[in-house]
PDB file of C-alpha atoms in Angstrom:
ATOM      1  CA  MET A   1      91.823 146.358 123.563  1.00 52.00           C
ATOM      2  CA  MET A   2      90.970 142.991 121.989  1.00 54.00           C
ATOM      3  CA  SER A   3      89.855 140.046 124.111  1.00 58.00           C
ATOM      4  CA  MET A   4      92.164 137.017 124.286  1.00 57.00           C
ATOM      5  CA  THR A   5      89.623 135.071 122.195  1.00 64.00           C
ATOM      6  CA  ALA A   6      89.725 137.741 119.487  1.00 65.00           C
ATOM      7  CA  VAL A   7      93.532 137.858 119.600  1.00 69.00           C
ATOM      8  CA  LEU A   8      93.791 134.069 119.241  1.00 73.00           C
ATOM      9  CA  LYS A   9      91.276 134.056 116.380  1.00 75.00           C
ATOM     10  CA  ASP A  10      93.306 136.802 114.695  1.00 76.00           C
ATOM     11  CA  LEU A  11      96.551 134.848 115.155  1.00 80.00           C
ATOM     12  CA  SER A  12      95.047 131.640 113.793  1.00 82.00           C
ATOM     13  CA  ALA A  13      94.769 133.422 110.426  1.00 84.00           C
ATOM     14  CA  PHE A  14      98.587 133.791 110.246  1.00 89.00           C
ATOM     15  CA  ALA A  15     100.363 131.182 108.092  1.00 89.00           C
ATOM     16  CA  PHE A  16     102.564 130.162 111.045  1.00 89.00           C
ATOM     17  CA  PHE A  17      99.438 129.021 112.911  1.00 91.00           C
ATOM     18  CA  GLY A  18      97.625 127.591 109.853  1.00 90.00           C
ATOM     19  CA  GLY A  19      95.402 124.634 110.703  1.00 91.00           C
ATOM     20  CA  ILE A  20      95.491 125.348 114.453  1.00 92.00           C
ATOM     21  CA  GLU A  21      92.199 126.294 116.086  1.00 89.00           C
ATOM     22  CA  PRO A  22      92.125 129.340 118.401  1.00 87.00           C
ATOM     23  CA  GLU A  23      91.153 127.105 121.332  1.00 88.00           C
ATOM     24  CA  ALA A  24      94.264 124.979 120.755  1.00 91.00           C
ATOM     25  CA  LEU A  25      96.429 128.106 120.511  1.00 90.00           C
ATOM     26  CA  ALA A  26      95.148 129.157 123.928  1.00 89.00           C
ATOM     27  CA  SER A  27      96.805 126.068 125.439  1.00 91.00           C
ATOM     28  CA  VAL A  28     100.276 127.281 124.412  1.00 92.00           C
ATOM     29  CA  ALA A  29      99.792 131.067 124.369  1.00 89.00           C
ATOM     30  CA  ASP A  30     101.828 131.448 127.572  1.00 90.00           C
ATOM     31  CA  LEU A  31     104.949 130.261 125.693  1.00 92.00           C
ATOM     32  CA  PHE A  32     105.022 133.306 123.417  1.00 90.00           C
ATOM     33  CA  GLU A  33     106.558 136.622 124.461  1.00 90.00           C
ATOM     34  CA  GLU A  34     105.582 140.016 123.096  1.00 91.00           C
ATOM     35  CA  GLY A  35     108.232 142.273 121.613  1.00 94.00           C
ATOM     36  CA  SER A  36     108.169 145.935 120.635  1.00 96.00           C
ATOM     37  CA  TYR A  37     110.748 147.569 118.370  1.00 98.00           C
ATOM     38  CA  PRO A  38     110.860 151.270 117.439  1.00 98.00           C
ATOM     39  CA  ALA A  39     111.580 152.170 113.816  1.00 98.00           C
ATOM     40  CA  GLY A  40     115.286 151.802 113.050  1.00 97.00           C
ATOM     41  CA  THR A  41     115.877 149.080 115.647  1.00 97.00           C
ATOM     42  CA  ARG A  42     118.100 146.209 114.530  1.00 97.00           C
ATOM     43  CA  VAL A  43     116.096 143.252 115.830  1.00 97.00           C
ATOM     44  CA  ILE A  44     118.612 140.594 114.801  1.00 95.00           C
ATOM     45  CA  GLU A  45     122.186 140.947 113.552  1.00 94.00           C
ATOM     46  CA  GLU A  46     123.719 138.955 110.709  1.00 92.00           C
ATOM     47  CA  GLY A  47     126.465 136.664 112.003  1.00 90.00           C
ATOM     48  CA  SER A  48     125.182 136.545 115.580  1.00 92.00           C
ATOM     49  CA  ARG A  49     123.532 133.588 117.250  1.00 90.00           C
ATOM     50  CA  GLY A  50     120.012 133.481 118.577  1.00 88.00           C
ATOM     51  CA  ASN A  51     117.313 131.210 119.851  1.00 90.00           C
ATOM     52  CA  ARG A  52     113.994 132.706 118.850  1.00 93.00           C
ATOM     53  CA  LEU A  53     111.509 133.060 116.059  1.00 93.00           C
ATOM     54  CA  TYR A  54     109.610 136.315 115.532  1.00 95.00           C
ATOM     55  CA  ILE A  55     106.083 136.726 114.164  1.00 93.00           C
ATOM     56  CA  ILE A  56     105.263 140.296 113.143  1.00 94.00           C
ATOM     57  CA  THR A  57     101.878 141.315 114.540  1.00 92.00           C
ATOM     58  CA  ALA A  58     102.124 144.979 113.477  1.00 94.00           C
ATOM     59  CA  GLY A  59     104.584 147.126 111.531  1.00 97.00           C
ATOM     60  CA  GLN A  60     107.252 146.235 108.996  1.00 98.00           C
ATOM     61  CA  ALA A  61     110.843 145.026 109.001  1.00 98.00           C
ATOM     62  CA  GLU A  62     113.514 144.684 106.319  1.00 97.00           C
ATOM     63  CA  VAL A  63     115.696 141.623 105.883  1.00 94.00           C
ATOM     64  CA  ARG A  64     119.209 142.796 104.987  1.00 94.00           C
ATOM     65  CA  ILE A  65     122.533 141.137 104.163  1.00 91.00           C
ATOM     66  CA  ARG A  66     126.004 142.641 104.117  1.00 86.00           C
ATOM     67  CA  ARG A  67     127.623 143.319 100.784  1.00 75.00           C
ATOM     68  CA  ASP A  68     130.737 141.265 100.089  1.00 72.00           C
ATOM     69  CA  ALA A  69     132.779 143.725  98.028  1.00 60.00           C
ATOM     70  CA  PRO A  70     135.616 145.454  99.947  1.00 62.00           C
ATOM     71  CA  ASP A  71     134.482 148.854  98.641  1.00 65.00           C
ATOM     72  CA  ASP A  72     131.012 148.244 100.082  1.00 63.00           C
ATOM     73  CA  ALA A  73     132.104 147.698 103.703  1.00 67.00           C
ATOM     74  CA  GLY A  74     129.231 148.469 106.040  1.00 72.00           C
ATOM     75  CA  LEU A  75     126.641 148.563 103.267  1.00 82.00           C
ATOM     76  CA  GLU A  76     123.714 146.163 103.101  1.00 87.00           C
ATOM     77  CA  ASN A  77     121.320 144.909 100.448  1.00 86.00           C
ATOM     78  CA  VAL A  78     117.634 144.721 101.304  1.00 90.00           C
ATOM     79  CA  LEU A  79     116.348 141.249 100.429  1.00 88.00           C
ATOM     80  CA  THR A  80     112.709 141.789 101.311  1.00 90.00           C
ATOM     81  CA  THR A  81     110.291 143.666 103.513  1.00 95.00           C
ATOM     82  CA  LEU A  82     108.172 141.668 105.945  1.00 95.00           C
ATOM     83  CA  GLY A  83     104.846 142.695 107.431  1.00 96.00           C
ATOM     84  CA  ARG A  84     102.002 141.530 109.602  1.00 94.00           C
ATOM     85  CA  GLY A  85     101.755 137.759 109.893  1.00 92.00           C
ATOM     86  CA  GLU A  86     105.217 137.081 108.480  1.00 92.00           C
ATOM     87  CA  THR A  87     108.045 135.418 110.377  1.00 92.00           C
ATOM     88  CA  PHE A  88     111.789 135.728 110.670  1.00 94.00           C
ATOM     89  CA  GLY A  89     114.415 133.996 112.764  1.00 91.00           C
ATOM     90  CA  GLU A  90     112.914 130.568 112.127  1.00 87.00           C
ATOM     91  CA  MET A  91     116.264 129.175 111.018  1.00 84.00           C
ATOM     92  CA  GLU A  92     117.556 129.873 114.544  1.00 82.00           C
ATOM     93  CA  LEU A  93     115.082 127.322 115.893  1.00 79.00           C
ATOM     94  CA  LEU A  94     116.019 124.689 113.323  1.00 79.00           C
ATOM     95  CA  ASP A  95     119.814 124.800 113.295  1.00 81.00           C
ATOM     96  CA  THR A  96     122.695 126.142 115.345  1.00 76.00           C
ATOM     97  CA  GLN A  97     124.265 128.287 112.650  1.00 84.00           C
ATOM     98  CA  GLU A  98     124.881 132.017 112.799  1.00 88.00           C
ATOM     99  CA  ARG A  99     122.116 134.279 111.578  1.00 90.00           C
ATOM    100  CA  SER A 100     122.229 134.599 107.801  1.00 88.00           C
ATOM    101  CA  ALA A 101     120.797 138.139 107.682  1.00 92.00           C
ATOM    102  CA  SER A 102     119.949 141.162 109.786  1.00 95.00           C
ATOM    103  CA  VAL A 103     116.383 142.308 110.354  1.00 96.00           C
ATOM    104  CA  VAL A 104     115.644 145.987 110.967  1.00 97.00           C
ATOM    105  CA  ALA A 105     112.278 147.485 111.953  1.00 98.00           C
ATOM    106  CA  VAL A 106     111.528 150.080 109.262  1.00 97.00           C
ATOM    107  CA  GLU A 107     108.486 151.262 111.183  1.00 96.00           C
ATOM    108  CA  ALA A 108     107.487 150.564 114.762  1.00 98.00           C
ATOM    109  CA  ALA A 109     106.925 146.818 114.962  1.00 97.00           C
ATOM    110  CA  THR A 110     105.385 144.465 117.475  1.00 93.00           C
ATOM    111  CA  THR A 111     106.090 140.757 117.511  1.00 93.00           C
ATOM    112  CA  LEU A 112     105.222 137.488 119.125  1.00 91.00           C
ATOM    113  CA  GLU A 113     108.392 135.585 119.918  1.00 93.00           C
ATOM    114  CA  LEU A 114     108.981 131.893 120.506  1.00 94.00           C
ATOM    115  CA  THR A 115     112.266 130.597 121.913  1.00 94.00           C
ATOM    116  CA  ASN A 116     113.675 127.161 121.184  1.00 91.00           C
ATOM    117  CA  ARG A 117     112.718 126.172 124.754  1.00 94.00           C
ATOM    118  CA  GLY A 118     109.178 127.354 124.083  1.00 95.00           C
ATOM    119  CA  LEU A 119     109.064 125.270 120.910  1.00 93.00           C
ATOM    120  CA  TYR A 120     110.248 122.235 122.865  1.00 95.00           C
ATOM    121  CA  GLU A 121     107.541 122.879 125.461  1.00 97.00           C
ATOM    122  CA  ILE A 122     104.915 122.953 122.681  1.00 96.00           C
ATOM    123  CA  PHE A 123     106.287 119.579 121.525  1.00 96.00           C
ATOM    124  CA  ARG A 124     105.964 118.250 125.069  1.00 97.00           C
ATOM    125  CA  ARG A 125     102.495 119.686 125.803  1.00 96.00           C
ATOM    126  CA  ARG A 126     100.795 119.534 122.447  1.00 97.00           C
ATOM    127  CA  PRO A 127     102.518 117.374 119.816  1.00 97.00           C
ATOM    128  CA  ASP A 128      99.578 118.035 117.470  1.00 96.00           C
ATOM    129  CA  ILE A 129     100.285 121.790 117.522  1.00 95.00           C
ATOM    130  CA  PHE A 130     104.027 121.164 117.212  1.00 96.00           C
ATOM    131  CA  ARG A 131     103.440 119.091 114.044  1.00 96.00           C
ATOM    132  CA  MET A 132     101.312 121.836 112.487  1.00 94.00           C
ATOM    133  CA  ILE A 133     103.876 124.521 113.338  1.00 94.00           C
ATOM    134  CA  MET A 134     106.677 122.434 111.810  1.00 92.00           C
ATOM    135  CA  MET A 135     104.593 121.774 108.671  1.00 94.00           C
ATOM    136  CA  ASN A 136     103.829 125.483 108.380  1.00 92.00           C
ATOM    137  CA  LEU A 137     107.514 126.379 108.831  1.00 90.00           C
ATOM    138  CA  ALA A 138     108.507 123.826 106.177  1.00 89.00           C
ATOM    139  CA  ARG A 139     105.944 125.267 103.750  1.00 91.00           C
ATOM    140  CA  ASP A 140     107.161 128.811 104.368  1.00 87.00           C
ATOM    141  CA  LEU A 141     110.841 127.881 103.987  1.00 84.00           C
ATOM    142  CA  SER A 142     110.015 125.968 100.797  1.00 87.00           C
ATOM    143  CA  ARG A 143     108.159 129.009  99.422  1.00 86.00           C
ATOM    144  CA  ARG A 144     111.120 131.245 100.246  1.00 80.00           C
ATOM    145  CA  LEU A 145     113.597 128.827  98.657  1.00 82.00           C
ATOM    146  CA  ARG A 146     111.542 128.686  95.451  1.00 88.00           C
ATOM    147  CA  HIS A 147     111.448 132.489  95.389  1.00 80.00           C
ATOM    148  CA  ALA A 148     115.237 132.660  95.895  1.00 77.00           C
ATOM    149  CA  ASP A 149     115.723 130.109  93.095  1.00 80.00           C
ATOM    150  CA  ARG A 150     113.656 132.268  90.728  1.00 82.00           C
ATOM    151  CA  GLN A 151     115.611 135.389  91.696  1.00 77.00           C
ATOM    152  CA  LEU A 152     118.930 133.619  91.159  1.00 77.00           C
ATOM    153  CA  ALA A 153     117.819 132.274  87.785  1.00 81.00           C
ATOM    154  CA  SER A 154     116.659 135.747  86.722  1.00 77.00           C
ATOM    155  CA  ALA A 155     119.947 137.306  87.825  1.00 75.00           C
ATOM    156  CA  ARG A 156     121.986 134.731  85.910  1.00 74.00           C
ATOM    157  CA  LEU A 157     119.914 135.131  82.760  1.00 71.00           C
ATOM    158  CA  GLY A 158     120.362 138.880  82.991  1.00 67.00           C
ATOM    159  CA  GLN A 159     124.179 138.605  82.855  1.00 55.00           C
TER     160      GLN A 159
END
């Protein structure tokens, strides 16, 4: 089993924690919960509401959305597969809308989870860490939006 120092050093390499020293992470580590999801578990459901962000520490999960066509009822498209160090559910912390996709563990997955209350507590305790987390989230969402733009442009050009 890894020491807490080793765990925090490992986590500081994840994009979500970019620019945050392991010692600083230690000051807010108690705000994160650990999750464990067997393969096939639906971690979040499209259309539901939630209040937490997930950081995958081991395993893989697929992001899926329902198909719109009446003949495709119950079927889903896989948008992407996420692995170690990647996040999902971040939109739940930033707005109050329903979840835009489902996430399913495709192999046993472990996560670190941060609720909106935990995020607020980081803001209260360590505004410096809060700023870095928000910058890292903005960078990740921007990267994902650019990727979606490219996919949409490719799909339209292919028609």
